[in-house]
PDB file of C-alpha atoms in Angstrom:
ATOM      1  CA  UNK A   1       9.515  -4.046   0.311  1.00  0.00           C
ATOM      2  CA  UNK A   2       9.991  -0.398   0.448  1.00  0.00           C
ATOM      3  CA  UNK A   3       7.253  -0.058   3.242  1.00  0.00           C
ATOM      4  CA  UNK A   4       9.095  -2.590   5.319  1.00  0.00           C
ATOM      5  CA  UNK A   5      12.215  -1.266   4.849  1.00  0.00           C
ATOM      6  CA  UNK A   6      11.113   2.488   5.154  1.00  0.00           C
ATOM      7  CA  UNK A   7      12.327   3.131   2.049  1.00  0.00           C
ATOM      8  CA  UNK A   8       9.847   6.081   1.455  1.00  0.00           C
ATOM      9  CA  UNK A   9      11.856   8.164  -1.188  1.00  0.00           C
ATOM     10  CA  UNK A  10      12.027   5.109  -3.201  1.00  0.00           C
ATOM     11  CA  UNK A  11       8.145   5.037  -3.073  1.00  0.00           C
ATOM     12  CA  UNK A  12       7.628   8.614  -4.875  1.00  0.00           C
ATOM     13  CA  UNK A  13       8.863   7.028  -7.775  1.00  0.00           C
ATOM     14  CA  UNK A  14       5.302   4.895  -7.930  1.00  0.00           C
ATOM     15  CA  UNK A  15       3.094   6.597  -5.334  1.00  0.00           C
ATOM     16  CA  UNK A  16       1.551  10.234  -5.730  1.00  0.00           C
ATOM     17  CA  UNK A  17       2.757  12.903  -3.674  1.00  0.00           C
ATOM     18  CA  UNK A  18      -0.650  13.820  -1.744  1.00  0.00           C
ATOM     19  CA  UNK A  19      -0.950   9.848  -0.644  1.00  0.00           C
ATOM     20  CA  UNK A  20       2.669   9.222   0.213  1.00  0.00           C
ATOM     21  CA  UNK A  21       2.684  11.582   2.774  1.00  0.00           C
ATOM     22  CA  UNK A  22       0.162   9.966   4.073  1.00  0.00           C
ATOM     23  CA  UNK A  23       1.705   7.050   3.624  1.00  0.00           C
ATOM     24  CA  UNK A  24       4.652   8.298   5.699  1.00  0.00           C
ATOM     25  CA  UNK A  25       2.255  10.059   8.558  1.00  0.00           C
ATOM     26  CA  UNK A  26       0.624   6.815   9.098  1.00  0.00           C
ATOM     27  CA  UNK A  27       3.513   4.822   9.616  1.00  0.00           C
ATOM     28  CA  UNK A  28       5.330   7.357  11.840  1.00  0.00           C
ATOM     29  CA  UNK A  29       2.615   7.527  13.936  1.00  0.00           C
ATOM     30  CA  UNK A  30       2.003   3.721  13.786  1.00  0.00           C
ATOM     31  CA  UNK A  31       5.472   2.601  14.173  1.00  0.00           C
ATOM     32  CA  UNK A  32       8.094   4.991  14.961  1.00  0.00           C
ATOM     33  CA  UNK A  33      10.628   3.246  15.282  1.00  0.00           C
ATOM     34  CA  UNK A  34       9.156  -0.438  15.015  1.00  0.00           C
ATOM     35  CA  UNK A  35       8.907  -2.240  11.873  1.00  0.00           C
ATOM     36  CA  UNK A  36       5.832  -3.408   9.702  1.00  0.00           C
ATOM     37  CA  UNK A  37       6.865  -6.860   8.724  1.00  0.00           C
ATOM     38  CA  UNK A  38       4.421  -8.563   5.631  1.00  0.00           C
ATOM     39  CA  UNK A  39       5.606 -12.175   4.898  1.00  0.00           C
ATOM     40  CA  UNK A  40       3.815 -14.054   1.203  1.00  0.00           C
ATOM     41  CA  UNK A  41       1.673 -11.318   0.111  1.00  0.00           C
ATOM     42  CA  UNK A  42      -0.344 -12.598  -2.791  1.00  0.00           C
ATOM     43  CA  UNK A  43      -3.178 -11.260  -4.544  1.00  0.00           C
ATOM     44  CA  UNK A  44      -5.841 -13.563  -5.309  1.00  0.00           C
ATOM     45  CA  UNK A  45      -7.972 -11.501  -7.887  1.00  0.00           C
ATOM     46  CA  UNK A  46      -8.039  -8.155  -9.294  1.00  0.00           C
ATOM     47  CA  UNK A  47     -11.035  -6.369 -10.674  1.00  0.00           C
ATOM     48  CA  UNK A  48     -11.617  -3.430 -12.549  1.00  0.00           C
ATOM     49  CA  UNK A  49     -14.059  -1.310 -10.457  1.00  0.00           C
ATOM     50  CA  UNK A  50     -14.339   2.059 -12.309  1.00  0.00           C
ATOM     51  CA  UNK A  51     -12.354   4.314 -14.681  1.00  0.00           C
ATOM     52  CA  UNK A  52     -12.807   8.224 -15.077  1.00  0.00           C
ATOM     53  CA  UNK A  53     -10.669  10.662 -16.643  1.00  0.00           C
ATOM     54  CA  UNK A  54      -9.509  14.192 -14.496  1.00  0.00           C
ATOM     55  CA  UNK A  55      -6.875  16.753 -16.304  1.00  0.00           C
ATOM     56  CA  UNK A  56      -4.406  14.921 -18.195  1.00  0.00           C
ATOM     57  CA  UNK A  57      -4.334  11.822 -16.243  1.00  0.00           C
ATOM     58  CA  UNK A  58      -6.967   8.346 -16.510  1.00  0.00           C
ATOM     59  CA  UNK A  59      -7.883   6.829 -12.929  1.00  0.00           C
ATOM     60  CA  UNK A  60      -8.495   2.861 -12.371  1.00  0.00           C
ATOM     61  CA  UNK A  61     -10.143   1.837  -9.036  1.00  0.00           C
ATOM     62  CA  UNK A  62      -9.356  -1.987  -8.568  1.00  0.00           C
ATOM     63  CA  UNK A  63     -10.749  -4.213  -6.314  1.00  0.00           C
ATOM     64  CA  UNK A  64      -7.621  -6.656  -4.767  1.00  0.00           C
ATOM     65  CA  UNK A  65      -8.401  -9.662  -3.017  1.00  0.00           C
ATOM     66  CA  UNK A  66      -5.552 -10.771  -1.486  1.00  0.00           C
ATOM     67  CA  UNK A  67      -3.654 -12.470   1.597  1.00  0.00           C
ATOM     68  CA  UNK A  68      -0.532 -12.050   3.553  1.00  0.00           C
ATOM     69  CA  UNK A  69       1.055 -13.028   7.311  1.00  0.00           C
ATOM     70  CA  UNK A  70       1.912  -9.200   8.934  1.00  0.00           C
ATOM     71  CA  UNK A  71       3.447  -8.632  11.910  1.00  0.00           C
ATOM     72  CA  UNK A  72       4.467  -5.094  14.120  1.00  0.00           C
ATOM     73  CA  UNK A  73       7.888  -5.940  15.331  1.00  0.00           C
ATOM     74  CA  UNK A  74       9.646  -3.672  18.018  1.00  0.00           C
ATOM     75  CA  UNK A  75      13.322  -2.217  17.399  1.00  0.00           C
ATOM     76  CA  UNK A  76      13.974  -4.572  20.026  1.00  0.00           C
ATOM     77  CA  UNK A  77      12.937  -7.504  17.358  1.00  0.00           C
ATOM     78  CA  UNK A  78       9.615  -8.399  19.874  1.00  0.00           C
ATOM     79  CA  UNK A  79       6.504  -9.008  18.177  1.00  0.00           C
ATOM     80  CA  UNK A  80       4.265  -6.824  18.821  1.00  0.00           C
ATOM     81  CA  UNK A  81       1.063  -7.229  17.293  1.00  0.00           C
ATOM     82  CA  UNK A  82      -0.218  -9.852  14.310  1.00  0.00           C
ATOM     83  CA  UNK A  83      -1.287 -13.080  13.567  1.00  0.00           C
ATOM     84  CA  UNK A  84       1.447 -16.239  12.553  1.00  0.00           C
ATOM     85  CA  UNK A  85      -1.067 -17.494   9.364  1.00  0.00           C
ATOM     86  CA  UNK A  86      -2.145 -15.462   6.621  1.00  0.00           C
ATOM     87  CA  UNK A  87      -4.917 -13.108   6.829  1.00  0.00           C
ATOM     88  CA  UNK A  88      -7.610 -12.484   3.529  1.00  0.00           C
ATOM     89  CA  UNK A  89      -8.130  -8.518   2.591  1.00  0.00           C
ATOM     90  CA  UNK A  90     -10.103  -6.884   0.136  1.00  0.00           C
ATOM     91  CA  UNK A  91      -8.720  -3.096  -1.054  1.00  0.00           C
ATOM     92  CA  UNK A  92      -9.653  -0.784  -3.780  1.00  0.00           C
ATOM     93  CA  UNK A  93      -6.629   0.192  -5.322  1.00  0.00           C
ATOM     94  CA  UNK A  94      -6.913   3.551  -7.058  1.00  0.00           C
ATOM     95  CA  UNK A  95      -4.176   4.044  -9.906  1.00  0.00           C
ATOM     96  CA  UNK A  96      -3.412   6.902 -12.365  1.00  0.00           C
ATOM     97  CA  UNK A  97      -1.836   6.738 -15.745  1.00  0.00           C
ATOM     98  CA  UNK A  98      -0.227  10.558 -17.133  1.00  0.00           C
ATOM     99  CA  UNK A  99      -0.005  12.099 -19.983  1.00  0.00           C
ATOM    100  CA  UNK A 100       3.609  10.820 -20.216  1.00  0.00           C
ATOM    101  CA  UNK A 101       2.410   6.831 -19.435  1.00  0.00           C
ATOM    102  CA  UNK A 102       3.062   7.235 -15.802  1.00  0.00           C
ATOM    103  CA  UNK A 103       1.610   5.165 -13.218  1.00  0.00           C
ATOM    104  CA  UNK A 104       1.085   6.059  -9.888  1.00  0.00           C
ATOM    105  CA  UNK A 105      -1.031   4.809  -6.955  1.00  0.00           C
ATOM    106  CA  UNK A 106      -3.075   7.229  -5.400  1.00  0.00           C
ATOM    107  CA  UNK A 107      -4.785   5.483  -2.891  1.00  0.00           C
ATOM    108  CA  UNK A 108      -5.835   2.139  -1.136  1.00  0.00           C
ATOM    109  CA  UNK A 109      -8.978   2.168   0.869  1.00  0.00           C
ATOM    110  CA  UNK A 110      -9.246  -1.109   2.905  1.00  0.00           C
ATOM    111  CA  UNK A 111     -13.044  -2.597   2.884  1.00  0.00           C
TER     112      UNK A 111
END
């Protein structure tokens, strides 16, 4: 919801700063004044892939398999691209847990 509403400050609560700035840049570059709309996202499967410890954090890699319907909408309300049916996706999500127990999304890699 924060991505769709362009509420990037809210994302700082759960996305690490380097990844946050990358996502902000990608959104501004690819969408600008347009909107990225996601309908009915569904995680079908989440499978742990790897674990490592760096400094004061634990980093988990999880494979996410899911489906969603996704459209890019212009500021005038026109559909710029997308399909009117759910599409499957697979991604690796890297999640870190710091020493105080706070979770952050560190990276997403599409497969």
